[in-house]
Coordinates of N, CA and C and ligand atoms in Angstrom, one line a residue:
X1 N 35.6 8.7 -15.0 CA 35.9 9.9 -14.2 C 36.1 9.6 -12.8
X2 N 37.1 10.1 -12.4 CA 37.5 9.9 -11.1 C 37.2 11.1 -10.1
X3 N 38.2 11.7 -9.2 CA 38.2 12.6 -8.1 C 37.2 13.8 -8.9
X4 N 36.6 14.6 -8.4 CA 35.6 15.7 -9.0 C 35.9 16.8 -8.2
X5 N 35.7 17.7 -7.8 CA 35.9 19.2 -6.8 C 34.2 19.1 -7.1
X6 N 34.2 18.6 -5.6 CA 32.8 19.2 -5.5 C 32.4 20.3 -3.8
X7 N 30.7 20.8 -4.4 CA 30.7 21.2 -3.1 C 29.6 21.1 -1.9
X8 N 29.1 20.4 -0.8 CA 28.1 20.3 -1.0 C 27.1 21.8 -0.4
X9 N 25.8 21.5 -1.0 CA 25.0 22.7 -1.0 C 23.6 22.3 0.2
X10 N 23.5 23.0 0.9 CA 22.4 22.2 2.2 C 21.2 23.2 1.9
X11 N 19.9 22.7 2.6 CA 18.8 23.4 2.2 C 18.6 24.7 2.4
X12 N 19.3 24.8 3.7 CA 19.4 26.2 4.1 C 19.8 27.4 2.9
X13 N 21.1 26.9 2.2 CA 21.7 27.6 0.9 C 20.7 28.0 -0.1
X14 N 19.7 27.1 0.0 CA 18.6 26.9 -1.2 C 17.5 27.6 -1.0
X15 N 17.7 27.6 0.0 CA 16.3 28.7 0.4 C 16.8 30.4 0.4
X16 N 18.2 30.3 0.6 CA 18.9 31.8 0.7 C 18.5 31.8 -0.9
X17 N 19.3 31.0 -1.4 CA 19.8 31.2 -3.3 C 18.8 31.5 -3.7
X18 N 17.2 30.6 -3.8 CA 16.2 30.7 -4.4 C 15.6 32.6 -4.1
X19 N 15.7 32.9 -2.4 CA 14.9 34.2 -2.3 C 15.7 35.3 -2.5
X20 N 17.2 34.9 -2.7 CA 17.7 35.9 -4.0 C 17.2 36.2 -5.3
X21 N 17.0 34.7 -5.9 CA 16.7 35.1 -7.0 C 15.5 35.5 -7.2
X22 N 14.6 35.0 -6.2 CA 13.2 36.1 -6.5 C 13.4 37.7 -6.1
X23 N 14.1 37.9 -5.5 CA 14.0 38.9 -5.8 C 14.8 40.1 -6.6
X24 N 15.5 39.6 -7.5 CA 16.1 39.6 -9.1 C 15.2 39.7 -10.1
X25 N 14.3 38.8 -9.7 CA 13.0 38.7 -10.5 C 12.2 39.7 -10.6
X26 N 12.1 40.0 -9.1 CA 11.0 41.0 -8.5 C 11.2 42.3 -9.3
X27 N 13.1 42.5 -8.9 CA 13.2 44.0 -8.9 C 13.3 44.4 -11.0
X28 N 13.0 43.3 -11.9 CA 12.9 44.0 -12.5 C 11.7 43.7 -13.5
X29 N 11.0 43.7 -12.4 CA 9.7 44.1 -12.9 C 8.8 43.1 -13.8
X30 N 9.1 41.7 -13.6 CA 8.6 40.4 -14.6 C 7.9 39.9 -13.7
X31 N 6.3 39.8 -14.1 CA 5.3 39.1 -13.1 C 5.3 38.0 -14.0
X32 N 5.7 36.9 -13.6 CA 5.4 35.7 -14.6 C 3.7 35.1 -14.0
X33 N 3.0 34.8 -14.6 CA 2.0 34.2 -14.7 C 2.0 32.5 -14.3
X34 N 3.1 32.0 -15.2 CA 3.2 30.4 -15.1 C 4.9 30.4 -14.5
X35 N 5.4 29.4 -13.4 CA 6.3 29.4 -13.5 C 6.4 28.0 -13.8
X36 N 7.5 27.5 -14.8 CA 8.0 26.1 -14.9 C 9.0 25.6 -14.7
X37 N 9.3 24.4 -14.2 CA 10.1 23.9 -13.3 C 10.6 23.0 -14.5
X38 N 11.6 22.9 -14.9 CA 12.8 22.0 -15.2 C 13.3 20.8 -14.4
X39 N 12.5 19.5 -14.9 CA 12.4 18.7 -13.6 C 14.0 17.9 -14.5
X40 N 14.6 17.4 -13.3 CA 14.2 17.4 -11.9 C 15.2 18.6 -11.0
X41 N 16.1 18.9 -11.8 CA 17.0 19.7 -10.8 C 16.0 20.9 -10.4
X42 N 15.0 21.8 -11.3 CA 14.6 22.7 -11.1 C 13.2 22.9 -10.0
X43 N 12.9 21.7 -9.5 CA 11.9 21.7 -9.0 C 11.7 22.4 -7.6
X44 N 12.5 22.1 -6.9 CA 12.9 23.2 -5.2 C 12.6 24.3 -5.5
X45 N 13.7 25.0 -6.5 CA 14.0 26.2 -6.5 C 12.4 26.6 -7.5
X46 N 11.8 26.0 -8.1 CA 10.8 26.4 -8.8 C 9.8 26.5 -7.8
X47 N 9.3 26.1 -6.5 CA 8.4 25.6 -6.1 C 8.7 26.7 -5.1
X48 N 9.9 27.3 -4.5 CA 10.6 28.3 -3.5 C 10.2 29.0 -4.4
X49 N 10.5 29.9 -5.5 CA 10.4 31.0 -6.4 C 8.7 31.0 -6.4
X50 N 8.0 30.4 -6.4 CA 6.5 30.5 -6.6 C 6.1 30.8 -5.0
X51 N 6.6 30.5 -3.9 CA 6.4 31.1 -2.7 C 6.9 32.6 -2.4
X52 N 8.3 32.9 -3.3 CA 8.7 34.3 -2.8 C 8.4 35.4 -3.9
X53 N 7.7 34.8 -4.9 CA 7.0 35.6 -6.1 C 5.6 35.7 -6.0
X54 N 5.0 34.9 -4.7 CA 3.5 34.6 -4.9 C 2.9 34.2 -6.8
X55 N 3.4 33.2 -7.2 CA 3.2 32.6 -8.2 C 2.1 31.2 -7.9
X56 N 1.0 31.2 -8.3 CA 0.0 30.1 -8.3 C 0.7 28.6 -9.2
X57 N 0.5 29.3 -10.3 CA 0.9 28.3 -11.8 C 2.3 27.6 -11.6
X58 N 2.3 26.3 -11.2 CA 3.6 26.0 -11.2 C 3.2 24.6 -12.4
X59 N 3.7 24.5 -13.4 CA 3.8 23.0 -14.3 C 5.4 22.7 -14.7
X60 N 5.6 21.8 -15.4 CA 6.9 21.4 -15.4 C 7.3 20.5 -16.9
X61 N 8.3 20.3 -17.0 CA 8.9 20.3 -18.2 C 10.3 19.0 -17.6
X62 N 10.3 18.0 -18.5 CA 11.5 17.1 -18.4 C 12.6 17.2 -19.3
X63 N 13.5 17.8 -18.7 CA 14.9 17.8 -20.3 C 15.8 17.1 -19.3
X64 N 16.8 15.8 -19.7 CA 17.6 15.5 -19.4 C 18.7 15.1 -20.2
X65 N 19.6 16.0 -19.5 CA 21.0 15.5 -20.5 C 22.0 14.6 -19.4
X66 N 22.4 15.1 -17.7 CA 22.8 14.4 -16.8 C 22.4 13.4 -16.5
X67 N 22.7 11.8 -17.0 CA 22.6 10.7 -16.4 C 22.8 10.3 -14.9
X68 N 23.9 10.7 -14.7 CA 24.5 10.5 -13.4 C 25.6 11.6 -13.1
X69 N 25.6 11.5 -11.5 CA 26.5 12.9 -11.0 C 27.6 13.2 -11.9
X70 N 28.5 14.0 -12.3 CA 29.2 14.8 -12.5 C 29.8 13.8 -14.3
X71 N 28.5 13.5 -15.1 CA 29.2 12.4 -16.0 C 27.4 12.7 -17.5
X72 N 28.3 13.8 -18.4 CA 27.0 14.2 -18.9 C 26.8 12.8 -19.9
X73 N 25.3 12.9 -20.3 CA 24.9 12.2 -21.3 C 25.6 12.6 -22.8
X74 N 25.2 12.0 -23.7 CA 25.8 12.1 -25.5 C 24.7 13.3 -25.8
X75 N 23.5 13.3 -25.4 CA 22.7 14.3 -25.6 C 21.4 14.4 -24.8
X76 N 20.7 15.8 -24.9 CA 19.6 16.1 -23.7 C 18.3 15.6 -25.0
X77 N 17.5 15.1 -24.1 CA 16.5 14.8 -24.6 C 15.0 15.5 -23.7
X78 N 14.0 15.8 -24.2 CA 12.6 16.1 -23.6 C 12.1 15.0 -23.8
X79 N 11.8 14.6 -22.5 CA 10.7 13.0 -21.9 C 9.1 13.8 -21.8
X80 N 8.1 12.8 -22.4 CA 6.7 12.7 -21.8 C 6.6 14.4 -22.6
X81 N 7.0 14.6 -23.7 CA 6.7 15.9 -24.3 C 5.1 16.1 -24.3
X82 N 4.4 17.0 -24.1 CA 3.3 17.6 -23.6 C 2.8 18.7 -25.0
X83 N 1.5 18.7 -25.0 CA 1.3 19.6 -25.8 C 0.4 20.7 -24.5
X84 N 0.6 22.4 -24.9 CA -0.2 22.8 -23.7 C -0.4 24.2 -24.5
X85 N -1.3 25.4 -24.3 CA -1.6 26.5 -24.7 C -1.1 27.3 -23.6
X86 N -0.1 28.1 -23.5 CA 0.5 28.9 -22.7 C 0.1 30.7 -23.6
X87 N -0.7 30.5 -24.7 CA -0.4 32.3 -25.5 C -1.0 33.4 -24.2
X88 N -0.6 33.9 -24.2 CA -0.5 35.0 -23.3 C -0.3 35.1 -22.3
X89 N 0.5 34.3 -21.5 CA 0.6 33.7 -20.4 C 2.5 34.3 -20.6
X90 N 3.1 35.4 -19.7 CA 4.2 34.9 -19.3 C 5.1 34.0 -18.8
X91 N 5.8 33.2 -18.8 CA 6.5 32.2 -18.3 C 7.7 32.9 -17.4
X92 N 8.0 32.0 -16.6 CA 9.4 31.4 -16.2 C 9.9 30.8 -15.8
X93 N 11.1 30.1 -16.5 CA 11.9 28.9 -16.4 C 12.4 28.9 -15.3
X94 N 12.4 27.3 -14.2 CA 13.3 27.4 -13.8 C 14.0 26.8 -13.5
X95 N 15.7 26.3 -13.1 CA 16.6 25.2 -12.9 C 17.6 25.6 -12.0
X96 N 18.0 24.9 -11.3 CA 18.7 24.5 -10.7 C 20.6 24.8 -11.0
X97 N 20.6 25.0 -11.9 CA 22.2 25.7 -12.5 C 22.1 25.5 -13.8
X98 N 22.5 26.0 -14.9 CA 23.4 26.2 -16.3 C 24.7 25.8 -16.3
X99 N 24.7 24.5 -16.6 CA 26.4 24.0 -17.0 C 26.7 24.0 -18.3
X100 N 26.8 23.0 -18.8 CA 26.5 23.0 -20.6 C 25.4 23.7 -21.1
X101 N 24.8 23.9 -20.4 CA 23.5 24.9 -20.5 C 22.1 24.0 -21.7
X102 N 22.8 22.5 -22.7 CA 21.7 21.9 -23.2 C 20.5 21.4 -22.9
X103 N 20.3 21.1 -21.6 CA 19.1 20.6 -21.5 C 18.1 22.1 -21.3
X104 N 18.1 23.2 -20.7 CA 17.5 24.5 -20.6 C 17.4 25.2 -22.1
X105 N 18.7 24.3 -23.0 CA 18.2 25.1 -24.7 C 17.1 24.6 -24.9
X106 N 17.3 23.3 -24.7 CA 16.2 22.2 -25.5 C 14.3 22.3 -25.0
X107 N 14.6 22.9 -23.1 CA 13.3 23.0 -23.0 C 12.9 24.5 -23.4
X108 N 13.9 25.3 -23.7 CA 13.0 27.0 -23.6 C 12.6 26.3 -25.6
X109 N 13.7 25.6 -26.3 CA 13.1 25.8 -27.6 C 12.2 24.8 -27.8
X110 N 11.7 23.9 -27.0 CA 10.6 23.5 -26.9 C 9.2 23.8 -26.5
X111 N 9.3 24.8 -25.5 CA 8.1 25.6 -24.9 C 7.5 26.6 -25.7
X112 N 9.0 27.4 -26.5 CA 8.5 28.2 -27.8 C 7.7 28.0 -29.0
X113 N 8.2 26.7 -28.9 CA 7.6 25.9 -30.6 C 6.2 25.6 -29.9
X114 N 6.2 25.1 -29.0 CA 5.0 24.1 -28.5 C 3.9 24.1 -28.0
X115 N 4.4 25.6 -26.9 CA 3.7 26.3 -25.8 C 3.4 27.7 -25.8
X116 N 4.3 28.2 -26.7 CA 4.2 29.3 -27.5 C 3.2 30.9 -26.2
X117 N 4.3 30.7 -25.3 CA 3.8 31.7 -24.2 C 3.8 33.2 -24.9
X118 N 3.5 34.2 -24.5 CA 3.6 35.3 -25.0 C 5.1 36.2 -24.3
X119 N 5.9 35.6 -23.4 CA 6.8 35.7 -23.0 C 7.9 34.6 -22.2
X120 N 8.8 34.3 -22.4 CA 9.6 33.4 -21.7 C 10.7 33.9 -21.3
X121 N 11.2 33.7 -19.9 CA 12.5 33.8 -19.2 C 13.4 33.0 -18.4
X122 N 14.3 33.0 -18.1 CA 15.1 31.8 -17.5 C 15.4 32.2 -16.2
X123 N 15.1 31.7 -15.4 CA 15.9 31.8 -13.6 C 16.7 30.7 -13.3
X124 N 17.7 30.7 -12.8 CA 19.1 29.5 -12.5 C 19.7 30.1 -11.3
X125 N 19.4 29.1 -10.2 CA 20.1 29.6 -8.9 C 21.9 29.7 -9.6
X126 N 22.2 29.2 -10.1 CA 23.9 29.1 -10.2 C 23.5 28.7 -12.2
X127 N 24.7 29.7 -12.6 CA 25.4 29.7 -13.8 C 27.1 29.4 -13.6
X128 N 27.4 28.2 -14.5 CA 28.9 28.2 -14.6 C 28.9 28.9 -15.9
X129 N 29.8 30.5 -15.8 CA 29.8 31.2 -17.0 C 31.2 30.8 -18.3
X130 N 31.4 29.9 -17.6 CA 32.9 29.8 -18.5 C 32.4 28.8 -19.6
X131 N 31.7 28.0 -19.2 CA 31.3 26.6 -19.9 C 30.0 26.8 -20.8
X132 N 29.1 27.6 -20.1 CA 27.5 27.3 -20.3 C 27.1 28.1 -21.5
X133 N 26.3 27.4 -22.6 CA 26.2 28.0 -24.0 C 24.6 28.8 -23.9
X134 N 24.3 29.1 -22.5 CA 23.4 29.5 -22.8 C 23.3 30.6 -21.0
X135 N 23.0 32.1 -21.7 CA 23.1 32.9 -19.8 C 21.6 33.3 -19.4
X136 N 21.5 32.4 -18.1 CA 19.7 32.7 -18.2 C 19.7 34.2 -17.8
X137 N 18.3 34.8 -17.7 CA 18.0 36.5 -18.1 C 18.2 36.4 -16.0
X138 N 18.1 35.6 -15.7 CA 18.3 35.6 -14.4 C 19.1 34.8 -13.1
X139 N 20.4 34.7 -12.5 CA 20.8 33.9 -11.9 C 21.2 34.5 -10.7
X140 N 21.7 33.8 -9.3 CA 22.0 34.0 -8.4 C 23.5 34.0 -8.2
X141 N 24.1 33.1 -8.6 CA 25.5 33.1 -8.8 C 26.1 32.8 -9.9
X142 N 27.1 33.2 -10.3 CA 28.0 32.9 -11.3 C 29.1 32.5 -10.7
X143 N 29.6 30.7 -11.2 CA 30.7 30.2 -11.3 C 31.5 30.1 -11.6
X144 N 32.9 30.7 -11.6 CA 33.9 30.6 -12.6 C 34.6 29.8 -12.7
X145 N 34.4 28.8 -11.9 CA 35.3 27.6 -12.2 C 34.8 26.5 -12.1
X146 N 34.3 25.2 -12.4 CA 33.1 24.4 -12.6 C 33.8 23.8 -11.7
X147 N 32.5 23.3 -11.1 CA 32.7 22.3 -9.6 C 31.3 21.9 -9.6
X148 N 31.5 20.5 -9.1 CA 30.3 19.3 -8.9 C 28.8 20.1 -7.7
X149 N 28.1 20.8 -7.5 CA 27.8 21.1 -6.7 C 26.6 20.5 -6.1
X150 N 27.0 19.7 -4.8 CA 26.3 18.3 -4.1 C 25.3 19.3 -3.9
X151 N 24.1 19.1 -4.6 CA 22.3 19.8 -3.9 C 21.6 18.6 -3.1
X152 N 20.9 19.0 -2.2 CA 20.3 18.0 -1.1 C 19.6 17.1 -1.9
X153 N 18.6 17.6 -2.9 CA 17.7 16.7 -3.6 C 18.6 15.6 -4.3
X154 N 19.3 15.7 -4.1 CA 20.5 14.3 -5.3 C 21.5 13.8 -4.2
X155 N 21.4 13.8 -2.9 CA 22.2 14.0 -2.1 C 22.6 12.1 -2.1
X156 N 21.3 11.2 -2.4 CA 21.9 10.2 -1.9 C 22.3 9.5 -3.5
X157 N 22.0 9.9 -4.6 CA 22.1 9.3 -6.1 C 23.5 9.9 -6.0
X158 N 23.9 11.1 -5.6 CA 25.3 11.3 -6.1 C 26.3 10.5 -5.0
X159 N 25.7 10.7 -3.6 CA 26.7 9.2 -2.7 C 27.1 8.2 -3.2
X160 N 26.1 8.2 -3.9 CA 26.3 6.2 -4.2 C 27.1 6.5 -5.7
X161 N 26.9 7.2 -6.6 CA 27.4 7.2 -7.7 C 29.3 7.5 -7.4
X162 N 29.4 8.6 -6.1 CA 31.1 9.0 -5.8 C 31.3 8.2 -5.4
X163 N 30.9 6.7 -4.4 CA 31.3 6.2 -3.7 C 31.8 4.8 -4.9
X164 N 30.5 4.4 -5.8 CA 30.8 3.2 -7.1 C 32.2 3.6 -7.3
X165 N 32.1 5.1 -7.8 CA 33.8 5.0 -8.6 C 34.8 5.3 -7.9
X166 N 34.6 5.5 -6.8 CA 35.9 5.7 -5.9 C 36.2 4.3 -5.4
X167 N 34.9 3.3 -5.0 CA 35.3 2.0 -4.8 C 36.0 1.2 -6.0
X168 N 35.7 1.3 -7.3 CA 36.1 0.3 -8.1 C 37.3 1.3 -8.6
X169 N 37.6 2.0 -8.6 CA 39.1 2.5 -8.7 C 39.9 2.4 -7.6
X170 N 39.5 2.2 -6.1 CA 40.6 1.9 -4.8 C 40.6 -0.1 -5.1
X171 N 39.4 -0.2 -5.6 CA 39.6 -2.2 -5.4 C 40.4 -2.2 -6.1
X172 N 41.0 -1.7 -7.2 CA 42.4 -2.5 -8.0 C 43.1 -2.8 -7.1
X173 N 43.4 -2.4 -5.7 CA 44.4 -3.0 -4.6 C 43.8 -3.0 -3.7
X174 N 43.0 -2.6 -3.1 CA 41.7 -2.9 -2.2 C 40.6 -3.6 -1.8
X175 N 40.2 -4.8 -1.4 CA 39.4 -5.2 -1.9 C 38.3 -5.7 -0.6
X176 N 39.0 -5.3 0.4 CA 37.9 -5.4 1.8 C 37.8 -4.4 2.6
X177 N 36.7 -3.6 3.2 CA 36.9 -2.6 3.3 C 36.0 -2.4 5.3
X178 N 36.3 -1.5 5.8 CA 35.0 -1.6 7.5 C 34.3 -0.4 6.5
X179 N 33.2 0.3 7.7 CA 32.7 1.4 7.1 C 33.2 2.6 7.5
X180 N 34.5 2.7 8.2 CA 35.3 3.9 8.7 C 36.2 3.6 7.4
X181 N 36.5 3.1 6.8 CA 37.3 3.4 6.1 C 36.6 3.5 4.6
X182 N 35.6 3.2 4.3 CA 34.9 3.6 3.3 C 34.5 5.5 3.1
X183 N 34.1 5.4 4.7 CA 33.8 6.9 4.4 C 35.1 7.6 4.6
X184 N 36.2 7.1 5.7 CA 36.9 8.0 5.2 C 37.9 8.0 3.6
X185 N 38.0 7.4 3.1 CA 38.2 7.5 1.7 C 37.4 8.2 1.3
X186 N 36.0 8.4 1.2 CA 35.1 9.4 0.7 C 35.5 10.4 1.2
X187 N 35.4 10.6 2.2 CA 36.1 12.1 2.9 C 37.2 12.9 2.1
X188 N 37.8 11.6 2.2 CA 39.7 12.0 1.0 C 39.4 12.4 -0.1
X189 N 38.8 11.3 -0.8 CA 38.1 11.9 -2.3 C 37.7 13.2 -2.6
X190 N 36.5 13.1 -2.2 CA 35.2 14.2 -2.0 C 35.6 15.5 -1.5
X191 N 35.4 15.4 -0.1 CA 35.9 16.4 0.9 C 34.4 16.9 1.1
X192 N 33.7 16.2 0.8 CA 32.3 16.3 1.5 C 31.2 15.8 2.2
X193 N 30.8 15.5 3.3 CA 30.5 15.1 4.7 C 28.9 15.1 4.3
X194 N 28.5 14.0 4.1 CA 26.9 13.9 4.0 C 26.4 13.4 4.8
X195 N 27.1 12.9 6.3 CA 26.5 12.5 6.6 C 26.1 11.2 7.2
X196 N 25.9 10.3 8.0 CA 25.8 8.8 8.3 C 24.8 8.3 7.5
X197 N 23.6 9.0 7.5 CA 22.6 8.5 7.2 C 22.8 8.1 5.6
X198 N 23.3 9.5 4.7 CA 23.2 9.2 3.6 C 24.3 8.2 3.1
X199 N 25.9 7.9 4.0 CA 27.0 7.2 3.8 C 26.2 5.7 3.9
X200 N 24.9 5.5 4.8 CA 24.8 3.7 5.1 C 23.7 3.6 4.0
X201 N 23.0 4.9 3.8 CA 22.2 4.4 2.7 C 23.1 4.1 1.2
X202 N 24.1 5.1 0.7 CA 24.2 4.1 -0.5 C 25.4 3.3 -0.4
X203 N 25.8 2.5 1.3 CA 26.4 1.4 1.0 C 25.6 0.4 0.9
X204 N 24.1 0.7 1.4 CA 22.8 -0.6 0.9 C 22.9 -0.8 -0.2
X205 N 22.5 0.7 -1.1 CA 22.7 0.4 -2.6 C 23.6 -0.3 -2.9
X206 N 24.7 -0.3 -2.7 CA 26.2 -0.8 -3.6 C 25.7 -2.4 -3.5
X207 N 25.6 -2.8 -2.2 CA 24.9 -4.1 -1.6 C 24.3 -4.9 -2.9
X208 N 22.9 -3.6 -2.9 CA 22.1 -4.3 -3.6 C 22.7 -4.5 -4.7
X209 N 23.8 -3.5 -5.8 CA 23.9 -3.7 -6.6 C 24.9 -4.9 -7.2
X210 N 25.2 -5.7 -5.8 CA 26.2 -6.8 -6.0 C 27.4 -6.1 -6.2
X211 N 27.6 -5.0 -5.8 CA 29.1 -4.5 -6.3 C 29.8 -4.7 -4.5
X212 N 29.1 -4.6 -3.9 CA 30.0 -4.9 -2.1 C 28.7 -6.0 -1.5
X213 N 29.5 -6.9 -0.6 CA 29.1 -7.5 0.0 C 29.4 -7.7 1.4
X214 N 28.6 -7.9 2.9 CA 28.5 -7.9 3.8 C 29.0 -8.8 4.6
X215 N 30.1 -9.3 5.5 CA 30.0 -10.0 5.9 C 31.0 -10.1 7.1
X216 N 30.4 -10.2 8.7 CA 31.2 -10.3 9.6 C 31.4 -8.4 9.8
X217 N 30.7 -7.6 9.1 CA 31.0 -6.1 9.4 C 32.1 -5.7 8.6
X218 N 32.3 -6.4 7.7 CA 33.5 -5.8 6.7 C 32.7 -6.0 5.1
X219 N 32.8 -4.9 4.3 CA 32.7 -5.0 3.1 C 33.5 -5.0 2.1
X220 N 32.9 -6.5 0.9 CA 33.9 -7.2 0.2 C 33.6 -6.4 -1.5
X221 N 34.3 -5.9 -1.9 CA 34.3 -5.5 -3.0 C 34.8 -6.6 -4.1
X222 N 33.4 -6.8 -4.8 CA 32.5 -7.7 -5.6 C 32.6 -7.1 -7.3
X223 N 33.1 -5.8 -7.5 CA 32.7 -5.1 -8.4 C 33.0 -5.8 -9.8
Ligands
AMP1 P1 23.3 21.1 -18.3 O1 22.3 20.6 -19.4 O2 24.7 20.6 -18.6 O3 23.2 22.6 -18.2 O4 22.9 20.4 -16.9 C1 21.6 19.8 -16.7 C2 21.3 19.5 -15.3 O5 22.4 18.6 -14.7 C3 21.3 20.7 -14.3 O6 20.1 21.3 -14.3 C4 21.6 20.0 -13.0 O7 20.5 19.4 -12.4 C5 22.6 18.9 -13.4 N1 24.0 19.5 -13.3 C6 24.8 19.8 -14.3 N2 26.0 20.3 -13.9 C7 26.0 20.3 -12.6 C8 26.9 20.7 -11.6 N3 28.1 21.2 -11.9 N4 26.5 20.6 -10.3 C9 25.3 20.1 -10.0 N5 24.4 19.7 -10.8 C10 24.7 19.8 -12.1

């Protein structure tokens, strides 16, 4: 996969998004007892929602179907599965967006079998509604048209991931590069500005990963 439509999302958004959706929560009337975080995307917004809900109980749950930015896995799996007594305990789920919506099937129908709360519900700062097989009981936005959306917490895994494939798809004719012209090609690509800090951090990574190399202030694409 090449060029993606993405957008990027900064903390500030995240803190708006999240005390929306608490209070979505709020207004209809669901005191959850436990809230669970869907790691890793759901952990912010789970951690924010327990500050604007005054929620104590925060534990968490691993479903991963997203290997890498905008590039799903063959299937979601639950890591480090847990056994826990949740009966009478309301829950609520929470993540970070609904795209394909599998990895949030796999943990609500794992919490049910396993954890067996006396109530479960889902909170998702962002649903894409066109795509997602599953609509949480709560979200803050609805997408209608799927787009990559850069969240701070992934800010430098998805740099380095746009930057790999945008490098080894411009090296078929490109093959030395400064660092103005790396980012501006990301710029071109992307259309999303992360930043110096995060552009020199994942040209370390690329470094490390023997895919560019350093030398004289020009980077040699190795890939
Ligand atoms: P899914 O199982 O397809 O609903 O997505 C699982 C996880 O992948 C989400 O909780 C996000 O952390 C990440 N993810 C999926 N799609 C996107 C997207 N369009 N933008 C940002 N993150 C995403």
């Amino acid at each position: 996969m090449g060029k993606v439509p993405t957008r990027l999302v900064s903390w500030e958004d995240i803190v708006e998004w999240s005390r929306g959706l608490a209070i979505k929560v709020r207004e209809s009337n669901y005191k959850p007892d436990v809230i669970i975080a869907v790691a890793r995307g759901g952990f912010v917004p789970a951690r924010l929602l327990c500050d604007f809900l005054n929620v104590e109980n925060l534990i968490s749950i691993q479903s991963q179907h997203w290997t890498e930015a905008a590039k799903a896995a063959e299937k979601a799996i639950i890591k480090f599965a847990y056994e826990l007594d949740l009966s009478g305990k309301k829950a609520l789920l929470v993540d970070d967006i609904v795209d394909t919506g599998e990895s949030l099937i796999l943990a609500r129908d794992f919490i049910l079998k396993h954890w067996k709360p006396a109530e479960l519900r889902i909170a998702t700062l962002q649903w894409i509604s066109p795509v997602a097989k599953l609509k949480p009981d709560y979200y803050y936005i609805e997408v209608t048209e799927w787009i990559w959306f850069q969240y701070p917490w992934t800010r430098l895994e998805d740099t380095f991931q746009f930057m790999k494939r945008m490098i080894s798809e411009e090296g078929k004719h490109k093959k030395v590069w400064s660092y103005d012209e790396l980012v501006g090609k990301f710029l071109e690509w992307y259309e999303i500005d992360v930043g110096e800090k995060y552009f020199r951090e994942a040209i370390r990574l690329l470094i490390e990963e023997g895919i560019l190399e350093l030398h004289d202030d020009m980077y040699y694409y190795r890939g």
